[in-house]
Short mmCIF file of C-alpha atoms and ligand atoms in Angstrom, two decimals:
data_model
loop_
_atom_site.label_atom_id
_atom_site.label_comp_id
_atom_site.label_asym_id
_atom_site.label_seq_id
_atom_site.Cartn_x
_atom_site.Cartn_y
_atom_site.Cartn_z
CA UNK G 1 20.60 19.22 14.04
CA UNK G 2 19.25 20.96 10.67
CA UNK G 3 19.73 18.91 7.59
CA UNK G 4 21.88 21.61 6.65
CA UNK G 5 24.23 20.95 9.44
CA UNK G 6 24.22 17.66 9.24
CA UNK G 7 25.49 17.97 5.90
CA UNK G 8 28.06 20.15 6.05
CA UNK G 9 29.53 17.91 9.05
CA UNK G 10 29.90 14.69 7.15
CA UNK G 11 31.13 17.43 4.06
CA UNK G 12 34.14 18.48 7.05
CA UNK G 13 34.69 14.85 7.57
CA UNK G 14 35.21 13.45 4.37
CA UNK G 15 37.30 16.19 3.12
CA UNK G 16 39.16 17.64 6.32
CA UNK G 17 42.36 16.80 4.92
CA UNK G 18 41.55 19.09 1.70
CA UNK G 19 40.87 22.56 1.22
CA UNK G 20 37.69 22.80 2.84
CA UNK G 21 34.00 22.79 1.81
CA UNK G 22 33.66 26.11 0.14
CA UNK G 23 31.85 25.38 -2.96
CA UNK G 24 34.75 24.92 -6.07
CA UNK G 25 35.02 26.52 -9.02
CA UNK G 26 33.87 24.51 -11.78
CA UNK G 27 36.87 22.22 -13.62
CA UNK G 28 38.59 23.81 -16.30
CA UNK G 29 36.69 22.70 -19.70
CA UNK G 30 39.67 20.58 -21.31
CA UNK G 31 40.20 22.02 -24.88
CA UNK G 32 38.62 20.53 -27.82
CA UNK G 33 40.75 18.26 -29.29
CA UNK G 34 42.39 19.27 -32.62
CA UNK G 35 40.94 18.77 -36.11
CA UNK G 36 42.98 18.67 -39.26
CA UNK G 37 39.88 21.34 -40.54
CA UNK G 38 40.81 24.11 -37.51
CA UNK G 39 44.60 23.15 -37.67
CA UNK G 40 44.56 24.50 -41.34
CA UNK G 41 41.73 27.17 -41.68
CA UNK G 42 43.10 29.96 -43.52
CA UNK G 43 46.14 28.00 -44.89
CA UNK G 44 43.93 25.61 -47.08
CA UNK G 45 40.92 22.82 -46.95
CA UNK G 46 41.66 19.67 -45.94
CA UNK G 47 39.39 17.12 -47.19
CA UNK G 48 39.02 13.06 -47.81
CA UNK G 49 37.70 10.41 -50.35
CA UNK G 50 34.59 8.83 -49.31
CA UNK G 51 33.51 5.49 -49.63
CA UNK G 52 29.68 4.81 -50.04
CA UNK G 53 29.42 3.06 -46.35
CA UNK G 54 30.46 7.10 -45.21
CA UNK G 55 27.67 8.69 -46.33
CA UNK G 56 24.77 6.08 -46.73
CA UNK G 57 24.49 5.21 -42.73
CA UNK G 58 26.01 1.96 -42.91
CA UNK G 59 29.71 3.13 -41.46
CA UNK G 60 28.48 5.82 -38.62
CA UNK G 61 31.88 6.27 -36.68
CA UNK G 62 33.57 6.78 -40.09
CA UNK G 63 30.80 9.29 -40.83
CA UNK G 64 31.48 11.32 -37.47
CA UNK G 65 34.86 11.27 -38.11
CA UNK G 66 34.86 12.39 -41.27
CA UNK G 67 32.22 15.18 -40.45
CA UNK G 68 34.69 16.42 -37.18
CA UNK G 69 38.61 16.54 -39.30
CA UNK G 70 37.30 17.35 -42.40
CA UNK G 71 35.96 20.11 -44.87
CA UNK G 72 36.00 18.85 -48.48
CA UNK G 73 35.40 15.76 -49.63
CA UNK G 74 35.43 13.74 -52.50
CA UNK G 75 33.94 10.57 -53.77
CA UNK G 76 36.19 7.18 -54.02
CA UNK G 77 34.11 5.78 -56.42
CA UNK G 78 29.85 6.77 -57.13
CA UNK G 79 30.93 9.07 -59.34
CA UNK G 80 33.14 7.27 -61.76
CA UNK G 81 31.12 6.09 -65.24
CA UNK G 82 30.76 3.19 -63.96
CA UNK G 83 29.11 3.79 -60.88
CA UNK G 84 26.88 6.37 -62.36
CA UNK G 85 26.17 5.14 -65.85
CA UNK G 86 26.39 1.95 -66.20
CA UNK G 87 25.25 1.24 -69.00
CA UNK G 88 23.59 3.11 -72.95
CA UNK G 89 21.03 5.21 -71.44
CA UNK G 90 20.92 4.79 -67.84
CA UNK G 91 22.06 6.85 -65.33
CA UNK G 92 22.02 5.25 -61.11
CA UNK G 93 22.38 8.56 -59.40
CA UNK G 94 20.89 6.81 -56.01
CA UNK G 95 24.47 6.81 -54.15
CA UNK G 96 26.02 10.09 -55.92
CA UNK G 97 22.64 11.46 -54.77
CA UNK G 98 24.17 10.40 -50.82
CA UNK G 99 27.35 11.46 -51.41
CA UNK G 100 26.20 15.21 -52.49
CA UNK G 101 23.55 15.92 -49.98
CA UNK G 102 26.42 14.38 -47.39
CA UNK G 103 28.77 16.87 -48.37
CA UNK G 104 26.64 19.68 -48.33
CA UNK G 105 24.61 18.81 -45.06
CA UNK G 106 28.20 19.23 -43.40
CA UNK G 107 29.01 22.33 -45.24
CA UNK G 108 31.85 21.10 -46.88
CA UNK G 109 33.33 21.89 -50.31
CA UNK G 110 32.05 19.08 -52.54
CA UNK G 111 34.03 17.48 -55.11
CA UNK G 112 32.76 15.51 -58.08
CA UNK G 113 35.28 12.62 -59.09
CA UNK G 114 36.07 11.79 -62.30
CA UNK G 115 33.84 12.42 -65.70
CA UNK G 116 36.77 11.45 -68.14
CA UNK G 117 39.36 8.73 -67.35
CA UNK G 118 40.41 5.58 -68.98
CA UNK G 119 39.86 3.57 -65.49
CA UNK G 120 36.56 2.35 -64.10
CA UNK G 121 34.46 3.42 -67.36
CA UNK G 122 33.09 0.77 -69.11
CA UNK G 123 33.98 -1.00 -72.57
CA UNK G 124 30.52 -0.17 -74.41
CA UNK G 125 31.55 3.28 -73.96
CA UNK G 126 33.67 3.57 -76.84
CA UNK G 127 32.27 0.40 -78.82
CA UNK G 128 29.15 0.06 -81.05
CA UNK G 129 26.65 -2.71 -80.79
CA UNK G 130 29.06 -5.27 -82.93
CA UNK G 131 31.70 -4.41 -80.09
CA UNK G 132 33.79 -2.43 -82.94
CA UNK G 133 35.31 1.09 -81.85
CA UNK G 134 32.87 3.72 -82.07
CA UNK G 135 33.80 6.70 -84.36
CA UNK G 136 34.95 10.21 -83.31
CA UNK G 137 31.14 11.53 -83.36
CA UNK G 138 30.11 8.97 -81.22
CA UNK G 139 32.55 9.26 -78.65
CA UNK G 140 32.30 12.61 -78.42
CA UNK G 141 28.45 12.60 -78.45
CA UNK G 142 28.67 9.99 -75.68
CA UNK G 143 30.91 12.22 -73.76
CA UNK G 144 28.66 15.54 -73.95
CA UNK G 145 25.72 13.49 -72.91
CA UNK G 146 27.51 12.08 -69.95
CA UNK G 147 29.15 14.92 -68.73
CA UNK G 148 26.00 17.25 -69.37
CA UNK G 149 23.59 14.68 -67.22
CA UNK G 150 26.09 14.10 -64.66
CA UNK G 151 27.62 17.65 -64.23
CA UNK G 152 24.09 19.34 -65.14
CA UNK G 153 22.25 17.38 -62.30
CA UNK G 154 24.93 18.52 -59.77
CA UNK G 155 24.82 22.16 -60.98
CA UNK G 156 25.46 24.58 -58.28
CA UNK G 157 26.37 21.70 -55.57
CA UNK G 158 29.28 20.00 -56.26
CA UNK G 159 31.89 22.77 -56.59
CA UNK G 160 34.84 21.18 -58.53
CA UNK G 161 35.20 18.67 -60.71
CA UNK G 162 38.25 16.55 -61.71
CA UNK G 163 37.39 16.82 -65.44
CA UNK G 164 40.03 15.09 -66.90
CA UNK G 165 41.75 12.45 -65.12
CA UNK G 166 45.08 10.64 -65.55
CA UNK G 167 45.84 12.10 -69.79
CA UNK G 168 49.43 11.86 -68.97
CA UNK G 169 51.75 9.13 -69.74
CA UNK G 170 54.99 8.42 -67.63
CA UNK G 171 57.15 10.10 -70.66
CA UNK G 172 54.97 13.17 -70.65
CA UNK G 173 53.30 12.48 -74.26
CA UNK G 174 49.52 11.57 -73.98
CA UNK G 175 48.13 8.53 -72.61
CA UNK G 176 47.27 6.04 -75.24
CA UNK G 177 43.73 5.71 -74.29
CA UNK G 178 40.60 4.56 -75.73
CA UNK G 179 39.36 8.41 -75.58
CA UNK G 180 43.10 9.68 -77.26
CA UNK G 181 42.85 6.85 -79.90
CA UNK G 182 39.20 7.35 -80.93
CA UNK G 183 38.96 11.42 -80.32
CA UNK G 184 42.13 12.61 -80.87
CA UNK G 185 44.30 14.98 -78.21
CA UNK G 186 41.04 17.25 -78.44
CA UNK G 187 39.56 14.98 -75.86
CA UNK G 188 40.77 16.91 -73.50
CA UNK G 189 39.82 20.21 -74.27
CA UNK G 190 36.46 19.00 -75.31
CA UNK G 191 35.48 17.39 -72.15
CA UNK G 192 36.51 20.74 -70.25
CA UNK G 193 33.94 22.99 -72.84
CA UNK G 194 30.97 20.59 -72.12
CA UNK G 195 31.16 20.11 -68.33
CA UNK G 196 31.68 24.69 -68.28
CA UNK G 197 28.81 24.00 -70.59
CA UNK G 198 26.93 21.96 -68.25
CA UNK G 199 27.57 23.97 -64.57
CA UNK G 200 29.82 27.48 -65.26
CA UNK G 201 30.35 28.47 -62.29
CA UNK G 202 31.89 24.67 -60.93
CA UNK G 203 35.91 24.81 -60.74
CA UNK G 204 37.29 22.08 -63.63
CA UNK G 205 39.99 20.81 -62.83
CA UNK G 206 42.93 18.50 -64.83
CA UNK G 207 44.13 14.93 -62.34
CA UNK G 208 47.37 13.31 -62.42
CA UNK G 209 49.92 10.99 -60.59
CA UNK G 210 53.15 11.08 -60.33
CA UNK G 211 53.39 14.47 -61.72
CA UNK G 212 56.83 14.55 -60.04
CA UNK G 213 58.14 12.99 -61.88
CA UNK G 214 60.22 15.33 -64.16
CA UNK G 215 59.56 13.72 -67.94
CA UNK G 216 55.90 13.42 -66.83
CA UNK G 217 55.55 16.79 -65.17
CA UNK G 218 56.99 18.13 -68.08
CA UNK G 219 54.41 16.95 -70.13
CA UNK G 220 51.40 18.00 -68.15
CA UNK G 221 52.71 21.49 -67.88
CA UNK G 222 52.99 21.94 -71.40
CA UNK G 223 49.53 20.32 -71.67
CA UNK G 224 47.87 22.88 -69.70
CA UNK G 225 49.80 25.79 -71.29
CA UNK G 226 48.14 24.73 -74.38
CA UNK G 227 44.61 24.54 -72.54
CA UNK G 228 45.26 28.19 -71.24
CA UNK G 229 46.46 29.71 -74.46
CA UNK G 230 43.84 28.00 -76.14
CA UNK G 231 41.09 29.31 -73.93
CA UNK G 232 40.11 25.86 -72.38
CA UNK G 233 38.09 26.85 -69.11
CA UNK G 234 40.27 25.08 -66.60
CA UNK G 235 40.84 26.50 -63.11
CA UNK G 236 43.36 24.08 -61.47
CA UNK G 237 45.51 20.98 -61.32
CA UNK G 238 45.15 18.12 -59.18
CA UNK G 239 48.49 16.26 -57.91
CA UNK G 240 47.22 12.59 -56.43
CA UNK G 241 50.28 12.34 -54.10
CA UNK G 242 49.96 8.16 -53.80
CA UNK G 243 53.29 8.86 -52.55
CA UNK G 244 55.51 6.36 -50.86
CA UNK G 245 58.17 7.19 -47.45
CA UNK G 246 61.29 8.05 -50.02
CA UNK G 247 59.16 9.30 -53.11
CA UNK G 248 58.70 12.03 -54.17
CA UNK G 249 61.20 14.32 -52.45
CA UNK G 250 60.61 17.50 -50.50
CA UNK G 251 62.31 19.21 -53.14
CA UNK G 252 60.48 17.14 -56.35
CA UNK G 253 57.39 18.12 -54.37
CA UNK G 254 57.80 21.57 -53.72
CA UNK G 255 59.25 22.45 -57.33
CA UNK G 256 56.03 20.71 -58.67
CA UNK G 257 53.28 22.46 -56.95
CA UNK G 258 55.78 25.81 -57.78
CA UNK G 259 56.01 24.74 -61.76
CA UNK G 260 51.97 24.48 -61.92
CA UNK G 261 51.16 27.86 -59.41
CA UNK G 262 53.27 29.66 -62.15
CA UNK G 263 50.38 28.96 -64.88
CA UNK G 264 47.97 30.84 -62.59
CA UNK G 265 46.51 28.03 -61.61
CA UNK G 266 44.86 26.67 -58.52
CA UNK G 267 46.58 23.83 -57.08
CA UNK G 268 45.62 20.58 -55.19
CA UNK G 269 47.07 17.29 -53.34
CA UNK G 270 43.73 15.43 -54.19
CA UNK G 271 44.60 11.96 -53.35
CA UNK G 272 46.90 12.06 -51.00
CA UNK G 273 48.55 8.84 -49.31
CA UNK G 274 51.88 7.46 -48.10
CA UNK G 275 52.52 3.61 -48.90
CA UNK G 276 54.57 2.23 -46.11
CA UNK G 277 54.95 -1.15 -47.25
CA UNK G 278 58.07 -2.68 -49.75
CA UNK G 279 57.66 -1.96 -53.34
CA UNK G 280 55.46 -4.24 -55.45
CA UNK G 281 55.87 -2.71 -58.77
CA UNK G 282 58.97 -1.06 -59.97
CA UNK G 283 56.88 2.44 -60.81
CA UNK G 284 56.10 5.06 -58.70
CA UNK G 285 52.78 6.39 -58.72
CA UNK G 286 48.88 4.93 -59.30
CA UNK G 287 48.13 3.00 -62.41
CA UNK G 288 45.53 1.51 -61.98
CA UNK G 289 46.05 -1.00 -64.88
CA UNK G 290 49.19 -2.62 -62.67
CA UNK G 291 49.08 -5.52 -60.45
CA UNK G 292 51.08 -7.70 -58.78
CA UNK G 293 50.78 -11.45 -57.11
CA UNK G 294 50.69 -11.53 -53.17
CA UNK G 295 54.07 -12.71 -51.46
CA UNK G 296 54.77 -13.06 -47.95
CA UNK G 297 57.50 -10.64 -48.06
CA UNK G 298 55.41 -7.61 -49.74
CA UNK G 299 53.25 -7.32 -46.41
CA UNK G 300 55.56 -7.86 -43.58
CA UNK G 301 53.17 -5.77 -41.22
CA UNK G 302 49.99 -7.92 -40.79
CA UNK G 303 50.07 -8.02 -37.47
CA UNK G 304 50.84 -4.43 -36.80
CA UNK G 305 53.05 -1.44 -37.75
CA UNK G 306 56.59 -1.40 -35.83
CA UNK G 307 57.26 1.54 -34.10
CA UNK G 308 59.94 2.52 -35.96
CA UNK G 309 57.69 2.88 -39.51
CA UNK G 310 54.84 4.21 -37.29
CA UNK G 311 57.95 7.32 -36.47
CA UNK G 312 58.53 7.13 -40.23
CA UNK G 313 55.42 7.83 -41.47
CA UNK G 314 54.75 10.65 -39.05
CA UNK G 315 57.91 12.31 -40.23
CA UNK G 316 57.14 11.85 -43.64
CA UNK G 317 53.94 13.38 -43.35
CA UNK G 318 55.41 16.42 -41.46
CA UNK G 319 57.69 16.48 -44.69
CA UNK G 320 55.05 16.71 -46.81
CA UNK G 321 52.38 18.85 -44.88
CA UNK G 322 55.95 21.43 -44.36
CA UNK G 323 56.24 21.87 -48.90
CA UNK G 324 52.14 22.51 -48.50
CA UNK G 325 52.36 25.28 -46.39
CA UNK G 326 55.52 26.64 -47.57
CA UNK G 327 52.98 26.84 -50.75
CA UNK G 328 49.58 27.86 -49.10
CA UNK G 329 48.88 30.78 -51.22
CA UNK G 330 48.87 28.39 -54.30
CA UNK G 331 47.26 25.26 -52.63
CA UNK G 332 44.09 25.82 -52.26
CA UNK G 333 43.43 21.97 -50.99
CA UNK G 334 44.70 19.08 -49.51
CA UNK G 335 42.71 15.40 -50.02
CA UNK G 336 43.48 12.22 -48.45
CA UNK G 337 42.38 8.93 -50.45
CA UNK G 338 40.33 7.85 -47.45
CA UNK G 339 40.03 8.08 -43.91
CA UNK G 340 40.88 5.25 -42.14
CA UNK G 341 44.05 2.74 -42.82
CA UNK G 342 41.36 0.27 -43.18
CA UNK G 343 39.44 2.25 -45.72
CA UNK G 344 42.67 2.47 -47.88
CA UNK G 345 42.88 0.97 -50.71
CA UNK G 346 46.13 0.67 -50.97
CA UNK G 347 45.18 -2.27 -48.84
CA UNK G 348 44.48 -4.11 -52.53
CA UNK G 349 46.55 -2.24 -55.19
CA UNK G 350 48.85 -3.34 -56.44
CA UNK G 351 48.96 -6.13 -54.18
CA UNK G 352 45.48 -7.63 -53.67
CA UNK G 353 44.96 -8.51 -49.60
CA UNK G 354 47.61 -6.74 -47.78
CA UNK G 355 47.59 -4.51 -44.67
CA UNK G 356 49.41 -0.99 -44.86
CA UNK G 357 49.34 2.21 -42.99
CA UNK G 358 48.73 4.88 -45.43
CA UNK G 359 46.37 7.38 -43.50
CA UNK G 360 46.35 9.17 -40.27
CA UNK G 361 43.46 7.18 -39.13
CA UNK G 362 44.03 3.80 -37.79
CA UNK G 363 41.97 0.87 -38.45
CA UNK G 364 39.81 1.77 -35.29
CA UNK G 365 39.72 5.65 -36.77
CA UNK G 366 42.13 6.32 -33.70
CA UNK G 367 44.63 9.75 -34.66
CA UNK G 368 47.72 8.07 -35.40
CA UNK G 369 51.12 9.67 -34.38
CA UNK G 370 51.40 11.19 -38.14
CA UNK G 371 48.12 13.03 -37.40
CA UNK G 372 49.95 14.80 -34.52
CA UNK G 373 52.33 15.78 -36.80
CA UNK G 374 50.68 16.95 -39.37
CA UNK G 375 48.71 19.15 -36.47
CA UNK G 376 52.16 20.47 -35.34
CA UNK G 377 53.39 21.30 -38.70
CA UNK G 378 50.64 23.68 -38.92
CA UNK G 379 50.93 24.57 -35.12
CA UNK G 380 54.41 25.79 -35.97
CA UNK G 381 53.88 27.90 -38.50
CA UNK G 382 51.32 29.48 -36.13
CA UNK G 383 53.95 29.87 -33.40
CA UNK G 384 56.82 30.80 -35.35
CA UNK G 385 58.35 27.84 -33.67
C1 XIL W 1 40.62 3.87 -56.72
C2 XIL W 1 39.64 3.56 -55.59
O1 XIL W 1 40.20 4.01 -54.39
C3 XIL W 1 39.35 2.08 -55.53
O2 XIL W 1 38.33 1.82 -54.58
C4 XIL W 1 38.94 1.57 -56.90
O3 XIL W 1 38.81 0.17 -56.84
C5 XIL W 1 39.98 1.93 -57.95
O4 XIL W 1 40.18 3.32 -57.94
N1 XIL W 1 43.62 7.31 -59.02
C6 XIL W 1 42.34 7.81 -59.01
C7 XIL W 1 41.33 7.18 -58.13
O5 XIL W 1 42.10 8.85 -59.63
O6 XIL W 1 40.03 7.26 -58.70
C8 XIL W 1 41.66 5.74 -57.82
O7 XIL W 1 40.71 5.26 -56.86
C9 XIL W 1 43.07 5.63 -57.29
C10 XIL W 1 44.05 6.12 -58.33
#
């Protein structure tokens, strides 16, 4: 007997009770599995904050899944002051350096994050060498030069810039900051001339939380109108969205995102996350500047998320991902604060140490159930259904 034979008989015997031993067609290809990036191409980018372990090798699954779901990105922290200019005169560009050639490597639409905030900058910054407050010149010199070195060497690669972060206070008047106090309310407008200055074609954009909340949103709209009558080059408005399962509301959020589209400006959910865990402060929002001691009662999921919150959270962000693409012409992008739950760091603020659920991503960057939601949300809208 031939080989051949021989081969097709013991073919006949192990498979005479299925269809035969005609050769099959190849299996069906399974289809790719869904990215937050596909789900929302032409509705708007969907991007993340970065921490340095992302982009600098050391966190290589976080990497790959950040390069698969996501098309914009922003940095958590290398480009804060602090990170980048540490102290009179020196500039450490080494892991802002990372984070940009990261970004662009993956073709994604590169965010620079934040040149003028109160948070993470530090104190010599508005103080002379006797540790008194610097005068108006100063401060403002030290702000051109910072912004000009750190927007100039970026010029043409990072795309938008939060410019001005967190101005607002809670009542809608300004923040009493060390850059209001020394500067004036001019701050603002002179921080947007210098960075236009320093790259004109980047978008600048103005950063806030809790811009929901009506006495505050108040206050940043009327801000802005002032920028915009007042020629002030900036393109768009960033709404963090730390947001928590009750706050804001569908409606709070959809009449914000409608109150800044009417300036003409670009919106954007830049920071987006949902705090699962019970309240630690009485405020809503991010301030930085609060904290509270650990309890046993403020993390009541350290050994995992019931199912019941886990159902929560995924309608919550179907919620929220529904008032963005009600709005898509006017949002132009949608960032999470991180990637992973165990990225988050709403794992330590307010509250240092606890565990919570923020993110799509579990701790083992496994889709959670609220990243199939926020995949059907935009499925829906495809289907009509
Ligand atoms: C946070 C970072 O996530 C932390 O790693 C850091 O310790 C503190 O700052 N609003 C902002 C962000 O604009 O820059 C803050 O990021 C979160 C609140």
């Amino acid at each position: 007997m031939t080989a051949a034979r021989l081969a097709r008989r013991a073919c006949l015997a192990a498979l005479a009770a299925t269809a035969g031993c005609a050769p099959r067609p190849p299996a069906p290809v399974p289809p790719a599995p869904p990215t937050l990036a596909a789900a929302y191409r032409g509705a708007f980018l969907v991007g993340a904050a970065l921490n340095e372990g992302q982009f600098s090798g050391r966190d290589s699954a976080g990497a790959a899944l950040v390069a698969a779901q996501f098309n914009s990105v922003t940095p958590e922290n290398v480009l804060k002051w602090e990170s980048v200019h540490p102290r009179p005169g020196v500039y450490d560009f080494d892991a802002a350096d990372r984070y940009v050639a990261f970004g662009e490597r993956h073709r994604m639409f590169v965010v620079g994050h934040a040149l003028v905030w109160h948070g993470q900058t530090p104190r010599w910054v508005f103080q002379d060498s006797a540790g008194n407050p610097v005068s108006r010149d100063t401060l403002i010199a030290r702000m051109r030069d910072h912004i000009h070195a750190v927007v100039g060497r970026y010029r043409g690669r990072v795309n938008g810039w939060d410019v001005v972060n967190e101005a607002v206070a809670d009542d809608g008047t300004l923040r009493r900051s060390p850059w209001q106090a020394v500067i004036g309310d001019d701050f603002i407008a002179l921080a947007f001339r210098f960075a236009h200055e320093a790259d004109p074609a980047a978008q600048l954009y103005y950063n806030d939380y809790s811009l929901e909340n009506p006495a505050k949103r108040a206050g940043a709209v009327a801000l802005l109108q002032r920028l915009l009558a007042a020629g002030v080059p900036v393109a768009g408005v960033g709404l963090q969205d730390h947001d928590r399962l009750d706050w804001p509301t569908a409606a709070a959020e959809d009449s914000t995102i409608a109150a800044f589209a009417a300036l003409g400006l670009r919106v954007m959910i830049t920071e987006l996350d949902v705090d699962v865990l019970p309240r630690a402060v009485p405020q809503t929002g991010a301030d930085v500047g609060l904290s509270a001691a650990a309890r046993p009662e403020l993390d009541p999921y350290a050994s995992g998320l019931p199912d019941s919150v886990q159902q929560a959270l995924a309608r919550r962000y179907a919620e929220l991902f529904g008032v963005f693409l009600r709005h898509r012409g006017q949002v132009a992008r949608v960032t999470f604060w991180g990637v992973t739950d165990r990225d988050s760091w709403r794992n330590n603020w307010p509250v240092r140490g606890r565990t919570n659920y923020p993110l799509l991503f579990d701790r083992a960057g496994r889709p959670k159930p609220a990243f199939d939601a926020v995949i059907a949300a935009a499925d829906a809208l495809r289907t009509g259904s």
